[in-house]
Amino acid sequence: MKLLYTRENRHLVYNIKNIVENAGIEIMLKNEFAAGGAGDLAPLETWLELWVIDDSDYDKAAQILDTSFNIDNAVDWICSQCHESNNGSFEFCWNCQQSAPE
Ligand SMILES: [Zn+2]
């Protein structure tokens, strides 16, 4: 099992989970219910983690992540309508579907 992605913004992790899952890759979430205990844990330990169950699927999953999100290049943007943070490759706000700024 390999860690594919982790991020403080849980909605982004869920978003990626859906995309990777739709490609037929078996994945699991860790820390899905850990946020409530954030007071006792270091922040990193409560980040939602997305794991690829079968190591041989990892490269494929990483590639999907890469092409879908351009995580390394994209700059996050703040929605002008609801002020949520969005991954730079999102064309619409995950929360309210407002278009990304040009
Ligand atoms: Zn929004």
PDB file of C-alpha atoms and ligand atoms in Angstrom:
ATOM      1  CA  MET A   1       0.000   0.000   0.000  1.00  0.00           C
ATOM      2  CA  LYS A   2       1.350   3.415  -0.916  1.00  0.00           C
ATOM      3  CA  LEU A   3       0.414   6.933   0.099  1.00  0.00           C
ATOM      4  CA  LEU A   4      -0.785   8.758  -2.989  1.00  0.00           C
ATOM      5  CA  TYR A   5      -1.853  12.124  -1.683  1.00  0.00           C
ATOM      6  CA  THR A   6      -2.540  14.009   1.499  1.00  0.00           C
ATOM      7  CA  ARG A   7      -3.737  17.498   2.093  1.00  0.00           C
ATOM      8  CA  GLU A   8      -5.242  19.628   4.807  1.00  0.00           C
ATOM      9  CA  ASN A   9      -8.213  20.479   2.598  1.00  0.00           C
ATOM     10  CA  ARG A  10     -10.241  17.281   2.876  1.00  0.00           C
ATOM     11  CA  HIS A  11     -12.515  18.211  -0.007  1.00  0.00           C
ATOM     12  CA  LEU A  12      -9.558  18.118  -2.384  1.00  0.00           C
ATOM     13  CA  VAL A  13      -8.628  14.657  -1.171  1.00  0.00           C
ATOM     14  CA  TYR A  14     -12.201  13.435  -1.651  1.00  0.00           C
ATOM     15  CA  ASN A  15     -12.205  14.946  -5.104  1.00  0.00           C
ATOM     16  CA  ILE A  16      -9.062  13.072  -6.070  1.00  0.00           C
ATOM     17  CA  LYS A  17     -10.414   9.904  -4.486  1.00  0.00           C
ATOM     18  CA  ASN A  18     -13.403  10.054  -6.825  1.00  0.00           C
ATOM     19  CA  ILE A  19     -11.298  10.550  -9.918  1.00  0.00           C
ATOM     20  CA  VAL A  20      -8.835   7.795  -9.088  1.00  0.00           C
ATOM     21  CA  GLU A  21     -11.633   5.475  -8.069  1.00  0.00           C
ATOM     22  CA  ASN A  22     -13.432   6.100 -11.354  1.00  0.00           C
ATOM     23  CA  ALA A  23     -10.308   4.866 -13.125  1.00  0.00           C
ATOM     24  CA  GLY A  24     -10.817   1.511 -11.428  1.00  0.00           C
ATOM     25  CA  ILE A  25      -8.023   1.820  -8.891  1.00  0.00           C
ATOM     26  CA  GLU A  26      -8.601   0.485  -5.411  1.00  0.00           C
ATOM     27  CA  ILE A  27      -7.856   3.101  -2.779  1.00  0.00           C
ATOM     28  CA  MET A  28      -8.573   3.800   0.850  1.00  0.00           C
ATOM     29  CA  LEU A  29      -8.704   6.838   3.067  1.00  0.00           C
ATOM     30  CA  LYS A  30      -6.874   7.239   6.354  1.00  0.00           C
ATOM     31  CA  ASN A  31      -7.649   9.798   9.019  1.00  0.00           C
ATOM     32  CA  GLU A  32     -11.136  10.131   7.622  1.00  0.00           C
ATOM     33  CA  PHE A  33     -12.526  10.650  11.103  1.00  0.00           C
ATOM     34  CA  ALA A  34      -9.462  12.124  12.766  1.00  0.00           C
ATOM     35  CA  ALA A  35     -10.295  15.799  12.420  1.00  0.00           C
ATOM     36  CA  GLY A  36     -12.286  15.855  15.639  1.00  0.00           C
ATOM     37  CA  GLY A  37      -9.180  15.024  17.647  1.00  0.00           C
ATOM     38  CA  ALA A  38      -7.066  17.752  16.120  1.00  0.00           C
ATOM     39  CA  GLY A  39      -6.388  19.284  19.524  1.00  0.00           C
ATOM     40  CA  ASP A  40      -4.273  16.330  20.599  1.00  0.00           C
ATOM     41  CA  LEU A  41      -2.487  15.610  17.348  1.00  0.00           C
ATOM     42  CA  ALA A  42       0.059  17.425  15.265  1.00  0.00           C
ATOM     43  CA  PRO A  43      -1.702  19.018  12.273  1.00  0.00           C
ATOM     44  CA  LEU A  44      -0.053  16.701   9.766  1.00  0.00           C
ATOM     45  CA  GLU A  45      -1.412  13.633  11.489  1.00  0.00           C
ATOM     46  CA  THR A  46      -4.982  14.724  10.923  1.00  0.00           C
ATOM     47  CA  TRP A  47      -4.621  15.388   7.224  1.00  0.00           C
ATOM     48  CA  LEU A  48      -6.797  13.095   5.201  1.00  0.00           C
ATOM     49  CA  GLU A  49      -4.608  10.541   3.420  1.00  0.00           C
ATOM     50  CA  LEU A  50      -5.341   8.772   0.189  1.00  0.00           C
ATOM     51  CA  TRP A  51      -3.649   5.371  -0.150  1.00  0.00           C
ATOM     52  CA  VAL A  52      -3.373   3.113  -3.172  1.00  0.00           C
ATOM     53  CA  ILE A  53      -4.041  -0.414  -1.966  1.00  0.00           C
ATOM     54  CA  ASP A  54      -2.215  -2.285  -4.708  1.00  0.00           C
ATOM     55  CA  ASP A  55       1.342  -0.992  -5.178  1.00  0.00           C
ATOM     56  CA  SER A  56       1.235  -1.911  -8.850  1.00  0.00           C
ATOM     57  CA  ASP A  57      -1.590   0.609  -9.323  1.00  0.00           C
ATOM     58  CA  TYR A  58       0.429   3.435  -7.839  1.00  0.00           C
ATOM     59  CA  ASP A  59       2.116   4.666 -11.009  1.00  0.00           C
ATOM     60  CA  LYS A  60      -1.184   4.770 -12.840  1.00  0.00           C
ATOM     61  CA  ALA A  61      -2.831   6.597  -9.971  1.00  0.00           C
ATOM     62  CA  ALA A  62       0.017   9.097  -9.737  1.00  0.00           C
ATOM     63  CA  GLN A  63      -0.267   9.758 -13.441  1.00  0.00           C
ATOM     64  CA  ILE A  64      -3.995  10.368 -13.189  1.00  0.00           C
ATOM     65  CA  LEU A  65      -3.345  12.749 -10.360  1.00  0.00           C
ATOM     66  CA  ASP A  66      -0.713  14.493 -12.415  1.00  0.00           C
ATOM     67  CA  THR A  67      -2.786  14.959 -15.531  1.00  0.00           C
ATOM     68  CA  SER A  68      -5.985  15.758 -13.671  1.00  0.00           C
ATOM     69  CA  PHE A  69      -4.617  18.227 -11.221  1.00  0.00           C
ATOM     70  CA  ASN A  70      -1.119  19.398 -12.199  1.00  0.00           C
ATOM     71  CA  ILE A  71      -0.486  19.605  -8.512  1.00  0.00           C
ATOM     72  CA  ASP A  72       3.113  20.719  -8.806  1.00  0.00           C
ATOM     73  CA  ASN A  73       2.407  23.597 -11.146  1.00  0.00           C
ATOM     74  CA  ALA A  74      -1.010  24.814 -10.203  1.00  0.00           C
ATOM     75  CA  VAL A  75      -1.455  27.665  -7.781  1.00  0.00           C
ATOM     76  CA  ASP A  76      -4.403  27.484  -5.447  1.00  0.00           C
ATOM     77  CA  TRP A  77      -7.065  30.105  -5.908  1.00  0.00           C
ATOM     78  CA  ILE A  78      -9.613  31.557  -3.534  1.00  0.00           C
ATOM     79  CA  CYS A  79     -13.221  31.556  -4.659  1.00  0.00           C
ATOM     80  CA  SER A  80     -14.546  35.101  -5.049  1.00  0.00           C
ATOM     81  CA  GLN A  81     -18.001  33.998  -4.000  1.00  0.00           C
ATOM     82  CA  CYS A  82     -17.562  31.701  -0.984  1.00  0.00           C
ATOM     83  CA  HIS A  83     -13.841  32.327  -0.212  1.00  0.00           C
ATOM     84  CA  GLU A  84     -12.959  28.641  -0.134  1.00  0.00           C
ATOM     85  CA  SER A  85      -9.517  27.566  -1.312  1.00  0.00           C
ATOM     86  CA  ASN A  86      -9.441  25.636  -4.587  1.00  0.00           C
ATOM     87  CA  ASN A  87      -6.735  23.632  -6.297  1.00  0.00           C
ATOM     88  CA  GLY A  88      -5.249  25.650  -9.158  1.00  0.00           C
ATOM     89  CA  SER A  89      -6.348  23.148 -11.769  1.00  0.00           C
ATOM     90  CA  PHE A  90     -10.005  23.298 -10.773  1.00  0.00           C
ATOM     91  CA  GLU A  91     -12.070  25.211 -13.272  1.00  0.00           C
ATOM     92  CA  PHE A  92     -14.914  25.644 -10.849  1.00  0.00           C
ATOM     93  CA  CYS A  93     -15.104  26.084  -7.094  1.00  0.00           C
ATOM     94  CA  TRP A  94     -15.633  22.728  -5.419  1.00  0.00           C
ATOM     95  CA  ASN A  95     -17.980  24.345  -2.948  1.00  0.00           C
ATOM     96  CA  CYS A  96     -20.241  26.677  -4.919  1.00  0.00           C
ATOM     97  CA  GLN A  97     -19.359  26.018  -8.620  1.00  0.00           C
ATOM     98  CA  GLN A  98     -18.226  29.583  -9.171  1.00  0.00           C
ATOM     99  CA  SER A  99     -15.823  29.801 -12.149  1.00  0.00           C
ATOM    100  CA  ALA A 100     -12.139  30.151 -11.426  1.00  0.00           C
ATOM    101  CA  PRO A 101     -10.674  33.617 -12.026  1.00  0.00           C
ATOM    102  CA  GLU A 102      -8.866  34.009 -15.375  1.00  0.00           C
TER     103      GLU A 102
HETATM  104 ZN    ZN B   1     -16.978  28.990  -4.030  1.00  0.00          ZN
END
